[in-house]
Amino acid sequence: MPREDSPSTLRLLDVDDSTGDDTPTTVVAGESFPFLMNPEAVEVLPLNFDVSLAVGGLPKFECSLSPNTREARLLNDSPWVRGLGSLEMRVQTEGWKFPTPPIDLPPRPVLDKKPAEELIPTDEVVPDLPDPVPVPPKKPPVRSKPAGDTVLFKDRLLYLLQPPIDHLIGCKSVGVPFEPFPYQLEGIAFLMPRHSALLADEMGLGKTAQVILAIRLLIQAGMVRKVLIVCPKPLVYNWVRELKLWASDLPNEIFAGDTELRRATWFVSNCPVKITNYELLTRDAEFLSDDRASFDLVVLDEAQRIKNHDSRTAQIVRSIKRSRSWAMSGTPIENRPEDLINIFGFVDPGRVPRDTPSKRIPQLTADCILRRTKDDVQSDMPPKFLRDLPLELTPPQREAYDLAEKEGVIRLNDLGETISVQHVFQLVMRLKQICNFDPVTGSSVKMEQLLADMEEVAANGRKAIVFSQWVEPLEVLAKALAPYGPMQFHGKIPSPQRPAIIDQFKSDPTKHVILMSYGTGSVGLNLQFTNYVFLFDRWWNPAIEDQAINRAHRVGQKHPVTVTRFLAENTIEGRIADVLNAKRKIFNDLLEQNGPPPSLGLSEDEIFGLFDIKARPKKNGDSEAKAA
Amino acid sequence: MTELKLPSSIHLGFLTVFPEGAGFLGGYLVTNSWGRPVEFRLSTAVQPNKVQQILYGHTLTEYLCAELIGKTLVEKTATPVQLLVTDNLSVLPIRTRLDIPTILVRSEDGVSESGLDVPMIRLDHQRSSLPLWWREDHRADDELIRAILDRVDPALELTEPFTRIREAMTEARKMGATSRAA
């Protein structure tokens, strides 16, 4: 049925695109279709327009339509043009200022001005030289790179933008007595960007020179202003000498005198480089809590001195306020892997937790350690000949030795469960002393051999070092070696006198031999003008022996070095040597990432194993021989 | 800048601009006379659009290198320099915009192959493994340039700092610094 109210109305659904409204719009047929209203225009047909469209039955969309619209520029908008965009170009910049170098010396005068330094018109032909000099291949420059843990972009930039080390060394500002070796330049490039570093080069490769040059470059670049060097007491003057040699423009000051004087050095002095020793540092512990006692860089020489984590020295060293921590040691692992962990307690606290498994240590420390051996870097260095010289004890020595050992073993066995490693140790020391000299007659096969060897050394105009564990044998030897101008350098010689002794030994051609104790002379000294080293008796640890030997076999040595290790046959010395030799070969394993040795010194079992004794102490935990 | 009176400590500015994708990127390193870094500045990459390319035509590269990037970098840097050194020929016209003697370090082939029709002055100097160049119309700088070069420490080789700048810009790109330059 047609609807009465609107018989010709179409009800359309229109979508208003401006509002989104779906309100129905009514269109009247007569308005939209005018011809329908003019009866003359068309023939009237009996059509019934009563049409009704029903929407209800049609399928519906699941959701209501919501069309989107956008404005469109119509073609009749005038003018019809596209924008050109900005005609102006813009640039943004970002900049960084770096620490100002504290000094700026005028450049060296140019002595050899080339005649080629002339203006040449570009159209003029320059003839080739008739016989050009061959140019040696150019070495790649040695550059410092930011360390892995340098995270700030500005800090990374600072290192990336530094001039090559090899360009700086030798310029006016960084004059050096002689050109460092390439591996030393690499060492400097390693140290400079690092806030935590362990320079663990083998003894004799010039660690001190590398550290001094790195300090010098950092100070000149304005990156470091206050440096503290901590070293063993006997090496203080050695540092002063080396500083004078490699950084004569750097003032340095030694901590010395009474408490008030030292207080002034800690708090008042503006000297850029200060040097103290471990013993004095311990006495000055109270000053370290003061904020004025803070440093941009602290260098620990012979850093194995802090291998015992809980020692007072280690605790005090770790308490020094500092931005950068460098350690130096040719033997960072003297006994066990924990030595290295404890050194890292200073180098980078927290990097290597104390309970870190040994196998993980190389992974954690690799970025901070630089270790080179002579084999790695110095293929052209003169060779080192090791001569193990087995000697038969003199009859009085043999008699005294056999008796002492026999009685000693009996006494040890009598001790039963009360025996301790110290008891065994006392016997070992007693026997070693007999191997040096017979206590009654003073007879000594080693001294006889040494006198014979020294004759040859002196005849060739060479110099020798003799090492012993004790001072007393050295004093006896000094008398026997009188024809060879012996000099003594051991614990009984006051520290201030020691530099003069070294200087005289070096310069006086009549002084052919210096007698040193391992404790005083095995570290830090540069004796590369000597070509013979005699180990009169053996130390407990191969690392210490190596240090002693490397006083002579080091950078700057021009001739082969002969090392003679005296060994009394069929004695305790031979048995100790066997144990130590077996261990020596694994000494570098940890640093070479092949897994650490459990210990480098003699363990308790190994000390007991030196004798045929059945007695053993009651076990109560680890008891490695401390002296070893 | 015609007086020969130089300050007690001189500074050198090493300026380079090089293509980066479809645009250009600039780096500027100020050093003392030994080559130690004093200040460093880098630019964002500038990428001209089509219209700019058409408008500037063959002057576009010079405008970008010397005027837009080069001059901006020098002017925004706090440390004044006595000599500008560049390794890009298109930066050399910066001399007409700044009162700082400017030299180019480049091989002879590099200059001749550029097709530059401006007469150039060449100087072979101990401080550079490559010849030094500047434009003939800045001949008045001769004396000053030579005086400054004599003050440069022999440890500094004038081509070397550009290696440092490029390494620093590579690092900047890795760390996203060029996109946030402001």
Short mmCIF file of N, CA and C in Angstrom, two decimals, chain A residues 110-197:
data_model
loop_
_atom_site.label_atom_id
_atom_site.label_comp_id
_atom_site.label_asym_id
_atom_site.label_seq_id
_atom_site.Cartn_x
_atom_site.Cartn_y
_atom_site.Cartn_z
N VAL A 110 113.83 25.71 12.93
CA VAL A 110 114.04 24.86 11.77
C VAL A 110 115.49 25.03 11.31
N LEU A 111 116.23 23.96 11.46
CA LEU A 111 117.66 24.06 11.14
C LEU A 111 117.95 23.72 9.68
N ASP A 112 117.16 22.82 9.17
CA ASP A 112 117.48 22.34 7.82
C ASP A 112 116.36 22.73 6.85
N LYS A 113 116.29 23.98 6.58
CA LYS A 113 115.27 24.45 5.65
C LYS A 113 115.58 23.94 4.26
N LYS A 114 114.63 23.29 3.68
CA LYS A 114 114.85 22.76 2.34
C LYS A 114 114.83 23.88 1.32
N PRO A 115 115.67 23.83 0.34
CA PRO A 115 115.58 24.83 -0.72
C PRO A 115 114.27 24.69 -1.49
N ALA A 116 113.65 23.49 -1.36
CA ALA A 116 112.40 23.28 -2.10
C ALA A 116 111.26 24.13 -1.55
N GLU A 117 111.52 24.72 -0.39
CA GLU A 117 110.46 25.50 0.23
C GLU A 117 110.35 26.87 -0.47
N GLU A 118 110.03 26.83 -1.68
CA GLU A 118 109.90 28.04 -2.47
C GLU A 118 108.57 28.03 -3.19
N LEU A 119 108.09 29.18 -3.49
CA LEU A 119 106.85 29.26 -4.25
C LEU A 119 107.13 28.84 -5.68
N ILE A 120 106.33 27.97 -6.17
CA ILE A 120 106.52 27.49 -7.54
C ILE A 120 105.26 27.78 -8.32
N PRO A 121 105.35 28.55 -9.36
CA PRO A 121 104.15 28.77 -10.17
C PRO A 121 103.65 27.44 -10.74
N THR A 122 102.37 27.30 -10.81
CA THR A 122 101.81 26.01 -11.20
C THR A 122 102.12 25.64 -12.64
N ASP A 123 102.39 26.62 -13.46
CA ASP A 123 102.62 26.28 -14.85
C ASP A 123 104.09 25.93 -15.12
N GLU A 124 104.91 25.99 -14.08
CA GLU A 124 106.32 25.69 -14.28
C GLU A 124 106.57 24.20 -14.08
N VAL A 125 107.35 23.61 -14.95
CA VAL A 125 107.62 22.18 -14.86
C VAL A 125 108.79 21.95 -13.91
N VAL A 126 108.59 21.08 -12.93
CA VAL A 126 109.66 20.78 -11.98
C VAL A 126 110.33 19.49 -12.43
N PRO A 127 111.63 19.54 -12.78
CA PRO A 127 112.27 18.32 -13.25
C PRO A 127 112.46 17.32 -12.10
N ASP A 128 112.42 16.05 -12.44
CA ASP A 128 112.66 15.01 -11.44
C ASP A 128 114.12 15.01 -11.05
N LEU A 129 114.39 14.61 -9.82
CA LEU A 129 115.78 14.48 -9.41
C LEU A 129 116.40 13.31 -10.18
N PRO A 130 117.69 13.43 -10.52
CA PRO A 130 118.28 12.38 -11.34
C PRO A 130 118.33 11.03 -10.64
N ASP A 131 118.60 11.05 -9.35
CA ASP A 131 118.76 9.78 -8.64
C ASP A 131 118.01 9.86 -7.31
N PRO A 132 116.72 9.67 -7.36
CA PRO A 132 115.95 9.85 -6.12
C PRO A 132 116.36 8.87 -5.04
N VAL A 133 116.40 9.37 -3.82
CA VAL A 133 116.77 8.52 -2.68
C VAL A 133 115.58 7.62 -2.36
N PRO A 134 115.83 6.31 -2.24
CA PRO A 134 114.69 5.42 -1.93
C PRO A 134 114.11 5.74 -0.57
N VAL A 135 112.81 5.83 -0.55
CA VAL A 135 112.12 6.17 0.70
C VAL A 135 111.77 4.88 1.45
N PRO A 136 112.17 4.78 2.71
CA PRO A 136 111.82 3.56 3.46
C PRO A 136 110.31 3.46 3.62
N PRO A 137 109.80 2.23 3.71
CA PRO A 137 108.35 2.09 3.84
C PRO A 137 107.86 2.79 5.10
N LYS A 138 106.75 3.49 4.93
CA LYS A 138 106.23 4.29 6.03
C LYS A 138 105.52 3.40 7.04
N LYS A 139 105.89 3.56 8.32
CA LYS A 139 105.24 2.76 9.35
C LYS A 139 103.88 3.37 9.66
N PRO A 140 102.90 2.54 9.93
CA PRO A 140 101.60 3.12 10.31
C PRO A 140 101.75 3.85 11.64
N PRO A 141 101.09 4.99 11.77
CA PRO A 141 101.22 5.73 13.03
C PRO A 141 100.62 4.95 14.20
N VAL A 142 101.19 5.18 15.37
CA VAL A 142 100.69 4.52 16.58
C VAL A 142 99.70 5.48 17.24
N ARG A 143 98.45 5.09 17.27
CA ARG A 143 97.39 5.98 17.79
C ARG A 143 96.79 5.38 19.05
N SER A 144 96.39 6.27 19.95
CA SER A 144 95.64 5.78 21.10
C SER A 144 94.17 5.71 20.73
N LYS A 145 93.54 4.63 21.12
CA LYS A 145 92.11 4.44 20.83
C LYS A 145 91.35 4.46 22.15
N PRO A 146 90.13 4.94 22.14
CA PRO A 146 89.39 4.92 23.40
C PRO A 146 89.21 3.49 23.90
N ALA A 147 89.30 3.35 25.21
CA ALA A 147 89.13 2.02 25.79
C ALA A 147 87.67 1.59 25.70
N GLY A 148 87.46 0.30 25.86
CA GLY A 148 86.11 -0.24 25.72
C GLY A 148 85.14 0.36 26.72
N ASP A 149 85.65 0.73 27.90
CA ASP A 149 84.74 1.25 28.92
C ASP A 149 84.65 2.78 28.90
N THR A 150 85.20 3.42 27.87
CA THR A 150 85.02 4.87 27.72
C THR A 150 83.70 5.08 26.99
N VAL A 151 82.71 5.55 27.72
CA VAL A 151 81.37 5.59 27.14
C VAL A 151 80.96 6.98 26.66
N LEU A 152 81.45 8.03 27.31
CA LEU A 152 81.03 9.37 26.91
C LEU A 152 81.63 9.72 25.56
N PHE A 153 80.81 10.26 24.69
CA PHE A 153 81.28 10.58 23.35
C PHE A 153 82.42 11.59 23.40
N LYS A 154 82.32 12.55 24.29
CA LYS A 154 83.38 13.56 24.38
C LYS A 154 84.71 12.92 24.78
N ASP A 155 84.65 11.97 25.70
CA ASP A 155 85.88 11.30 26.12
C ASP A 155 86.46 10.48 24.98
N ARG A 156 85.58 9.81 24.25
CA ARG A 156 86.07 9.01 23.12
C ARG A 156 86.71 9.91 22.08
N LEU A 157 86.05 11.06 21.84
CA LEU A 157 86.60 12.02 20.87
C LEU A 157 87.99 12.48 21.28
N LEU A 158 88.14 12.74 22.55
CA LEU A 158 89.40 13.28 23.04
C LEU A 158 90.56 12.35 22.68
N TYR A 159 90.33 11.05 22.80
CA TYR A 159 91.41 10.11 22.47
C TYR A 159 91.55 9.91 20.97
N LEU A 160 90.42 9.89 20.28
CA LEU A 160 90.49 9.71 18.83
C LEU A 160 91.21 10.88 18.16
N LEU A 161 91.09 12.06 18.76
CA LEU A 161 91.66 13.25 18.11
C LEU A 161 93.08 13.54 18.56
N GLN A 162 93.64 12.70 19.41
CA GLN A 162 95.04 12.92 19.81
C GLN A 162 95.97 12.61 18.63
N PRO A 163 97.05 13.35 18.53
CA PRO A 163 98.00 13.05 17.45
C PRO A 163 98.64 11.68 17.66
N PRO A 164 99.16 11.08 16.62
CA PRO A 164 99.83 9.79 16.79
C PRO A 164 100.97 9.90 17.81
N ILE A 165 101.11 8.86 18.63
CA ILE A 165 102.13 8.86 19.68
C ILE A 165 103.52 9.04 19.06
N ASP A 166 103.76 8.34 17.96
CA ASP A 166 105.11 8.40 17.39
C ASP A 166 105.42 9.78 16.82
N HIS A 167 104.39 10.56 16.48
CA HIS A 167 104.64 11.92 16.03
C HIS A 167 105.01 12.81 17.21
N LEU A 168 104.34 12.55 18.34
CA LEU A 168 104.58 13.40 19.51
C LEU A 168 105.95 13.15 20.13
N ILE A 169 106.29 11.86 20.20
CA ILE A 169 107.57 11.52 20.83
C ILE A 169 108.68 12.07 19.94
N GLY A 170 109.50 12.84 20.53
CA GLY A 170 110.61 13.40 19.75
C GLY A 170 110.35 14.83 19.32
N CYS A 171 109.11 15.33 19.46
CA CYS A 171 108.90 16.74 19.13
C CYS A 171 109.43 17.58 20.29
N LYS A 172 109.39 18.85 20.10
CA LYS A 172 109.98 19.77 21.08
C LYS A 172 109.47 19.51 22.51
N SER A 173 108.18 19.26 22.59
CA SER A 173 107.58 19.14 23.91
C SER A 173 107.86 17.79 24.55
N VAL A 174 108.16 16.79 23.77
CA VAL A 174 108.37 15.45 24.31
C VAL A 174 109.73 14.93 23.84
N GLY A 175 110.75 15.64 24.20
CA GLY A 175 112.09 15.18 23.85
C GLY A 175 112.43 13.92 24.62
N VAL A 176 113.10 12.98 23.99
CA VAL A 176 113.48 11.73 24.65
C VAL A 176 114.95 11.45 24.38
N PRO A 177 115.59 10.73 25.31
CA PRO A 177 117.02 10.48 25.13
C PRO A 177 117.30 9.57 23.93
N PHE A 178 116.41 8.64 23.67
CA PHE A 178 116.50 7.82 22.47
C PHE A 178 115.11 7.33 22.11
N GLU A 179 114.97 6.97 20.87
CA GLU A 179 113.63 6.66 20.38
C GLU A 179 113.10 5.37 21.01
N PRO A 180 111.92 5.41 21.59
CA PRO A 180 111.36 4.18 22.16
C PRO A 180 111.11 3.13 21.07
N PHE A 181 111.11 1.87 21.49
CA PHE A 181 110.81 0.79 20.56
C PHE A 181 109.32 0.83 20.18
N PRO A 182 109.00 0.28 19.02
CA PRO A 182 107.57 0.30 18.61
C PRO A 182 106.64 -0.30 19.65
N TYR A 183 107.06 -1.38 20.30
CA TYR A 183 106.16 -1.99 21.29
C TYR A 183 105.98 -1.06 22.49
N GLN A 184 106.99 -0.23 22.75
CA GLN A 184 106.83 0.72 23.86
C GLN A 184 105.84 1.82 23.49
N LEU A 185 105.87 2.22 22.22
CA LEU A 185 104.88 3.21 21.77
C LEU A 185 103.47 2.62 21.89
N GLU A 186 103.36 1.34 21.54
CA GLU A 186 102.05 0.69 21.67
C GLU A 186 101.62 0.62 23.14
N GLY A 187 102.60 0.43 24.01
CA GLY A 187 102.30 0.42 25.44
C GLY A 187 101.78 1.77 25.91
N ILE A 188 102.39 2.83 25.40
CA ILE A 188 101.94 4.18 25.76
C ILE A 188 100.53 4.41 25.23
N ALA A 189 100.30 3.97 23.99
CA ALA A 189 98.97 4.12 23.40
C ALA A 189 97.93 3.31 24.17
N PHE A 190 98.36 2.21 24.75
CA PHE A 190 97.45 1.39 25.57
C PHE A 190 97.12 2.11 26.88
N LEU A 191 98.14 2.68 27.49
CA LEU A 191 97.93 3.29 28.82
C LEU A 191 97.11 4.58 28.75
N MET A 192 97.43 5.42 27.77
CA MET A 192 96.88 6.78 27.77
C MET A 192 95.36 6.86 27.93
N PRO A 193 94.60 6.10 27.16
CA PRO A 193 93.14 6.27 27.30
C PRO A 193 92.55 5.49 28.47
N ARG A 194 93.36 4.71 29.18
CA ARG A 194 92.76 3.82 30.17
C ARG A 194 92.76 4.41 31.58
N HIS A 195 91.64 4.26 32.22
CA HIS A 195 91.56 4.64 33.62
C HIS A 195 91.95 3.46 34.50
N SER A 196 91.89 2.27 33.95
CA SER A 196 92.27 1.07 34.69
C SER A 196 93.20 0.25 33.81
N ALA A 197 94.42 0.08 34.25
CA ALA A 197 95.36 -0.65 33.39
C ALA A 197 96.39 -1.38 34.23
#
